[in-house]
């Protein structure tokens, strides 16, 4: 049993940062000289601990600054978002030592968030997470970060990995809307705090810029490609007086631009019908036109049999339909085409 105890606080600038103690089984083991020695040791220890903490904080902030700079350079050095994201994930993992890092994009088709291939620590066994009930879904829907220090002590969230104890999900914004979520997970409790939140929020901002730049570049490249196709198509069709050559050139332009099933019909001289004169189906869509159905090329369609097609001819306006189940689209195409589109999973059409 201890009979004597000396306890001294570690104080720096009127702030308590710790306590030291000395114990002895003998009574009256510490005299005034011991107390003065302990006080001196406590003062020196308090200064040393404070300096060490300041040094660690400076190094941590320096690492964070270098990390942000590396992500900024990655985003600025390429318009390939996949490459920029891969570099950012590696830099985060190297600097923060996070067990699992991932980037999830929204998929409107099934209302889920999909894990991007650029990841570390995650597997592709469960690449999709629901918007409702998940950490990433909460961050995406609210536009605010979600920090879980200990999953067993807080609300139940669906996480990417079943053994997650702590998680941090940060929304990635483009302009005023959330476009993706940056996710960090760990099997250890309290793996993330305000420091990690600050760093991931900053990195998420840079990734949002990179994602938007990549999107704008793709739009510009697509627009440039479309203009080139328009110029080539105009030159090719304008340089021929043969209908079949014009149709063939038009089909080649459509195929190159859309890479989807396309057909060309010409209105007959009677003005009451049209004949399908050319068509193309990609090899990767063999079910679009099954073998037991005749090719639509050469088939004549009477406008009186399809009110929608007749209306389009009269108004001379294109029809772009995102949902082929709509009545407007059903009135434009014949039964064989509708059945073929349904079997092939076609969802949109342009006439």
Coordinates of C-alpha atoms in Angstrom, one line a residue:
X1 CA 0.0 0.0 0.0
X2 CA 1.2 3.5 -0.8
X3 CA 1.6 5.8 2.2
X4 CA 2.9 8.9 0.5
X5 CA 1.7 10.5 -2.8
X6 CA 2.8 13.6 -4.6
X7 CA 0.6 14.9 -7.4
X8 CA 1.5 17.9 -9.5
X9 CA -0.4 19.4 -12.5
X10 CA 1.1 20.0 -15.9
X11 CA 0.2 23.6 -16.7
X12 CA 1.2 25.8 -19.6
X13 CA -0.2 29.3 -20.0
X14 CA -2.9 28.6 -17.3
X15 CA -4.1 25.5 -19.2
X16 CA -4.0 22.1 -17.6
X17 CA -2.6 19.6 -20.1
X18 CA -1.9 16.6 -17.7
X19 CA -0.9 15.3 -14.3
X20 CA 2.2 13.6 -12.9
X21 CA 2.4 11.7 -9.6
X22 CA 5.0 10.0 -7.4
X23 CA 4.1 7.4 -4.8
X24 CA 5.9 5.6 -1.9
X25 CA 5.0 2.9 0.6
X26 CA 6.8 4.9 3.3
X27 CA 5.1 7.6 5.3
X28 CA 6.3 11.2 4.9
X29 CA 8.5 10.1 2.0
X30 CA 8.5 13.5 0.2
X31 CA 9.8 16.7 1.8
X32 CA 10.0 20.3 0.6
X33 CA 13.0 19.7 -1.6
X34 CA 11.2 16.8 -3.3
X35 CA 8.2 19.0 -3.9
X36 CA 10.4 21.7 -5.5
X37 CA 12.1 19.1 -7.7
X38 CA 8.7 17.7 -8.7
X39 CA 7.4 21.2 -9.5
X40 CA 10.5 21.8 -11.7
X41 CA 10.1 18.5 -13.5
X42 CA 6.4 19.1 -14.0
X43 CA 7.1 22.6 -15.5
X44 CA 9.7 21.2 -17.9
X45 CA 7.5 18.2 -18.8
X46 CA 4.5 20.5 -19.5
X47 CA 6.6 22.6 -21.9
X48 CA 8.0 19.5 -23.6
X49 CA 4.6 18.0 -24.1
X50 CA 3.2 21.3 -25.5
X51 CA 6.1 21.7 -27.9
X52 CA 5.7 18.1 -29.1
X53 CA 2.0 18.6 -29.6
X54 CA 2.7 21.8 -31.5
X55 CA 5.3 20.0 -33.7
X56 CA 2.8 17.2 -34.4
X57 CA 0.1 19.7 -35.3
X58 CA 2.4 21.6 -37.6
X59 CA 3.5 18.4 -39.3
X60 CA -0.2 17.3 -39.6
X61 CA -1.2 20.6 -41.2
X62 CA 1.8 20.5 -43.5
X63 CA 0.8 16.9 -44.6
X64 CA -2.8 18.1 -45.2
X65 CA -1.5 21.1 -47.2
X66 CA 0.7 18.8 -49.3
X67 CA -2.2 16.5 -49.8
X68 CA -4.6 19.2 -50.9
X69 CA -1.9 20.5 -53.3
X70 CA -1.4 17.0 -54.7
X71 CA -5.1 16.6 -55.3
X72 CA -5.3 20.1 -56.9
X73 CA -2.4 19.2 -59.2
X74 CA -4.0 15.9 -60.1
X75 CA -7.2 17.7 -61.0
X76 CA -5.5 20.4 -63.0
X77 CA -3.0 18.1 -64.9
X78 CA -5.6 16.0 -66.6
X79 CA -9.1 16.1 -68.0
X80 CA -9.4 12.3 -67.3
X81 CA -11.5 12.3 -64.1
X82 CA -10.8 8.6 -63.5
X83 CA -7.1 9.3 -63.4
X84 CA -7.5 12.3 -61.2
X85 CA -9.6 10.4 -58.8
X86 CA -7.2 7.5 -58.7
X87 CA -4.4 9.8 -57.8
X88 CA -6.5 11.6 -55.1
X89 CA -7.5 8.3 -53.5
X90 CA -3.9 7.1 -53.3
X91 CA -2.8 10.4 -51.8
X92 CA -5.5 10.3 -49.2
X93 CA -4.6 6.7 -48.3
X94 CA -0.9 7.5 -48.0
X95 CA -1.4 10.7 -46.0
X96 CA -4.3 9.8 -43.7
X97 CA -3.7 6.1 -43.5
X98 CA -7.5 5.4 -43.9
X99 CA -8.4 1.8 -44.1
X100 CA -11.0 2.1 -46.8
X101 CA -11.6 4.9 -49.3
X102 CA -14.2 5.1 -52.1
X103 CA -16.0 7.5 -54.4
X104 CA -19.7 6.9 -55.2
X105 CA -21.7 8.3 -58.1
X106 CA -25.5 8.5 -58.3
X107 CA -27.2 6.1 -60.7
X108 CA -30.6 7.4 -61.6
X109 CA -31.6 4.1 -63.2
X110 CA -32.1 2.3 -59.9
X111 CA -31.8 5.2 -57.5
X112 CA -28.5 4.0 -55.9
X113 CA -25.0 5.2 -55.4
X114 CA -22.4 3.2 -57.3
X115 CA -18.8 2.6 -56.1
X116 CA -16.3 4.0 -58.6
X117 CA -13.5 1.5 -59.5
X118 CA -10.9 3.9 -58.1
X119 CA -10.9 2.7 -54.5
X120 CA -8.7 1.3 -51.7
X121 CA -9.6 -1.3 -49.1
X122 CA -13.1 -2.0 -50.5
X123 CA -14.2 -4.9 -52.6
X124 CA -16.6 -4.9 -55.5
X125 CA -18.9 -7.5 -53.8
X126 CA -21.4 -4.8 -53.0
X127 CA -20.7 -1.9 -55.4
X128 CA -24.1 -0.3 -54.9
X129 CA -25.6 1.3 -51.8
X130 CA -29.2 2.6 -51.4
X131 CA -30.0 6.3 -50.9
X132 CA -32.2 5.5 -47.9
X133 CA -30.6 4.1 -44.7
X134 CA -26.9 4.4 -45.8
X135 CA -24.2 6.8 -44.7
X136 CA -23.5 7.8 -48.3
X137 CA -27.2 8.1 -49.1
X138 CA -27.7 10.4 -46.1
X139 CA -24.8 12.6 -47.2
X140 CA -26.1 12.7 -50.8
X141 CA -29.7 13.5 -49.9
X142 CA -28.9 16.2 -47.3
X143 CA -25.8 17.7 -48.8
X144 CA -24.1 17.5 -45.4
X145 CA -21.2 15.3 -44.1
X146 CA -22.1 12.2 -42.1
X147 CA -19.6 11.3 -39.3
X148 CA -20.1 8.1 -37.4
X149 CA -17.6 7.6 -34.5
X150 CA -18.9 4.3 -33.3
X151 CA -21.5 2.5 -35.4
X152 CA -22.6 0.3 -32.4
X153 CA -23.5 3.4 -30.3
X154 CA -25.4 5.5 -32.9
X155 CA -28.1 5.2 -35.5
X156 CA -28.0 2.1 -37.7
X157 CA -26.7 2.9 -41.2
X158 CA -26.0 0.6 -44.1
X159 CA -22.3 0.7 -44.8
X160 CA -20.2 -0.7 -47.7
X161 CA -18.5 -3.2 -45.5
X162 CA -20.2 -5.3 -42.7
X163 CA -17.4 -4.8 -40.1
X164 CA -17.5 -1.0 -40.2
X165 CA -17.2 0.7 -36.8
X166 CA -16.7 4.2 -37.9
X167 CA -17.4 6.0 -41.2
X168 CA -17.2 9.5 -42.8
X169 CA -19.2 10.4 -45.9
X170 CA -18.7 13.8 -47.5
X171 CA -20.8 15.1 -50.4
X172 CA -19.1 16.2 -53.6
X173 CA -20.7 19.2 -55.2
X174 CA -20.9 20.6 -58.7
X175 CA -22.2 24.0 -58.6
X176 CA -25.2 24.0 -56.2
X177 CA -26.1 20.3 -56.3
X178 CA -24.5 17.1 -55.0
X179 CA -23.0 14.9 -57.7
X180 CA -21.2 12.2 -55.7
X181 CA -20.0 11.2 -52.2
X182 CA -16.5 10.6 -50.9
X183 CA -16.5 7.8 -48.4
X184 CA -14.0 6.6 -45.7
X185 CA -14.7 3.6 -43.5
X186 CA -12.7 1.8 -40.7
X187 CA -13.2 -1.3 -38.6
X188 CA -11.9 0.7 -35.7
X189 CA -14.1 2.9 -33.6
X190 CA -13.5 6.7 -33.5
X191 CA -11.1 6.5 -36.5
X192 CA -12.4 9.8 -37.8
X193 CA -12.7 13.3 -36.2
X194 CA -12.7 16.9 -37.1
X195 CA -9.3 16.8 -38.7
X196 CA -10.3 14.1 -41.2
X197 CA -13.6 15.8 -41.8
X198 CA -11.8 19.0 -42.7
X199 CA -9.4 17.3 -45.0
X200 CA -12.0 15.2 -46.8
X201 CA -14.3 18.2 -47.2
X202 CA -11.4 20.1 -48.9
X203 CA -10.5 17.2 -51.1
X204 CA -14.2 16.7 -52.0
X205 CA -14.3 20.3 -53.2
X206 CA -11.3 19.7 -55.5
X207 CA -12.8 16.5 -56.9
X208 CA -16.0 18.4 -57.6
X209 CA -14.0 20.8 -59.8
X210 CA -12.3 17.9 -61.5
X211 CA -15.6 16.1 -62.2
X212 CA -17.1 19.3 -63.6
X213 CA -14.1 20.0 -65.8
X214 CA -14.2 16.4 -67.2
X215 CA -17.9 16.8 -67.9
X216 CA -17.5 20.1 -69.7
X217 CA -14.6 18.6 -71.7
X218 CA -16.7 15.6 -72.7
X219 CA -19.5 17.9 -73.8
X220 CA -17.2 20.0 -75.8
X221 CA -15.6 16.9 -77.4
X222 CA -19.0 15.5 -78.2
X223 CA -20.2 18.8 -79.7
X224 CA -17.0 19.1 -81.8
X225 CA -17.5 15.5 -83.0
X226 CA -21.2 16.3 -83.9
X227 CA -20.1 19.3 -85.9
X228 CA -17.6 17.3 -87.8
X229 CA -20.2 14.6 -88.6
X230 CA -22.6 17.3 -89.7
X231 CA -20.0 18.9 -92.0
X232 CA -18.9 15.5 -93.4
X233 CA -22.5 14.4 -93.9
X234 CA -23.5 17.6 -95.6
X235 CA -20.5 17.4 -97.9
X236 CA -21.1 13.7 -98.7
X237 CA -24.8 14.0 -99.3
X238 CA -24.5 17.3 -101.2
X239 CA -22.0 15.8 -103.6
X240 CA -24.2 13.1 -104.9
X241 CA -27.4 13.0 -107.1
X242 CA -28.1 9.3 -106.4
X243 CA -30.6 8.5 -103.8
X244 CA -29.0 5.3 -102.6
X245 CA -25.6 7.0 -102.2
X246 CA -27.2 9.8 -100.2
X247 CA -29.0 7.2 -98.0
X248 CA -25.8 5.2 -97.5
X249 CA -23.9 8.3 -96.5
X250 CA -26.7 9.4 -94.1
X251 CA -26.7 6.0 -92.5
X252 CA -22.9 6.0 -91.9
X253 CA -23.3 9.4 -90.2
X254 CA -26.1 8.1 -87.9
X255 CA -24.2 4.9 -87.1
X256 CA -21.0 6.8 -86.2
X257 CA -22.9 9.3 -84.1
X258 CA -25.3 7.1 -82.1
X259 CA -23.9 3.6 -82.3
X260 CA -27.5 2.4 -81.8
X261 CA -30.1 0.7 -84.1
X262 CA -31.1 3.2 -86.8
X263 CA -33.4 3.1 -89.8
X264 CA -34.1 5.4 -92.7
X265 CA -37.5 5.7 -94.4
X266 CA -38.4 7.7 -97.5
X267 CA -41.8 9.0 -98.2
X268 CA -43.4 7.5 -101.4
X269 CA -44.5 9.9 -104.2
X270 CA -48.2 9.3 -103.3
X271 CA -47.5 11.1 -100.0
X272 CA -49.5 8.4 -98.1
X273 CA -46.8 5.9 -97.2
X274 CA -43.1 5.6 -96.5
X275 CA -40.6 2.7 -97.2
X276 CA -37.7 1.7 -95.0
X277 CA -34.8 1.9 -97.3
X278 CA -31.8 1.3 -95.0
X279 CA -31.1 0.1 -91.4
X280 CA -28.4 -0.9 -89.1
X281 CA -28.2 -2.9 -85.8
X282 CA -24.9 -3.2 -83.8
X283 CA -23.4 -6.7 -83.3
X284 CA -23.7 -6.3 -79.5
X285 CA -27.5 -6.1 -79.8
X286 CA -28.4 -9.4 -81.6
X287 CA -31.8 -9.6 -79.9
X288 CA -32.9 -6.3 -81.4
X289 CA -34.2 -8.0 -84.5
X290 CA -34.7 -11.8 -83.9
X291 CA -34.1 -14.2 -86.7
X292 CA -37.7 -15.3 -86.8
X293 CA -38.8 -11.7 -87.7
X294 CA -38.1 -10.2 -91.2
X295 CA -35.9 -7.2 -91.6
X296 CA -37.8 -3.9 -91.7
X297 CA -35.8 -2.8 -94.7
X298 CA -38.1 -2.7 -97.7
X299 CA -41.3 -2.6 -95.6
X300 CA -43.9 0.0 -96.6
X301 CA -45.8 1.8 -93.8
X302 CA -49.0 3.6 -94.6
X303 CA -49.5 6.8 -92.6
X304 CA -53.2 6.0 -92.1
X305 CA -52.2 3.0 -90.1
X306 CA -50.0 5.0 -87.7
X307 CA -51.6 8.3 -86.6
X308 CA -48.4 9.5 -84.8
X309 CA -46.2 9.1 -87.8
X310 CA -48.8 10.9 -90.0
X311 CA -48.8 13.8 -87.5
X312 CA -45.0 14.0 -87.5
X313 CA -45.0 14.1 -91.3
X314 CA -47.5 16.9 -91.3
X315 CA -45.9 19.0 -88.6
X316 CA -42.3 18.2 -89.7
X317 CA -41.1 18.0 -86.1
X318 CA -38.8 15.5 -84.7
X319 CA -39.9 13.2 -81.8
X320 CA -37.5 12.3 -79.0
X321 CA -39.0 9.9 -76.5
X322 CA -37.3 8.8 -73.3
X323 CA -39.9 6.3 -72.4
X324 CA -40.9 3.9 -75.3
X325 CA -44.0 2.8 -73.3
X326 CA -45.6 6.2 -74.0
X327 CA -48.6 6.3 -76.4
X328 CA -46.9 8.9 -78.6
X329 CA -44.0 6.5 -79.4
X330 CA -46.4 3.5 -79.8
X331 CA -48.2 5.4 -82.5
X332 CA -44.9 6.1 -84.4
X333 CA -43.6 2.5 -84.9
X334 CA -45.1 -0.7 -86.1
X335 CA -45.7 -3.8 -84.0
X336 CA -42.5 -5.7 -85.2
X337 CA -40.3 -2.8 -84.2
X338 CA -42.0 -2.4 -80.8
X339 CA -41.5 -6.1 -80.0
X340 CA -37.9 -6.0 -81.1
X341 CA -37.2 -2.9 -79.0
X342 CA -38.8 -4.5 -75.9
X343 CA -36.8 -7.7 -76.3
X344 CA -33.6 -5.7 -76.7
X345 CA -34.3 -3.5 -73.7
X346 CA -34.4 -0.3 -75.8
X347 CA -35.7 2.6 -73.7
X348 CA -35.4 5.8 -75.9
X349 CA -36.0 6.7 -79.5
X350 CA -35.5 9.6 -81.9
X351 CA -37.5 10.1 -85.1

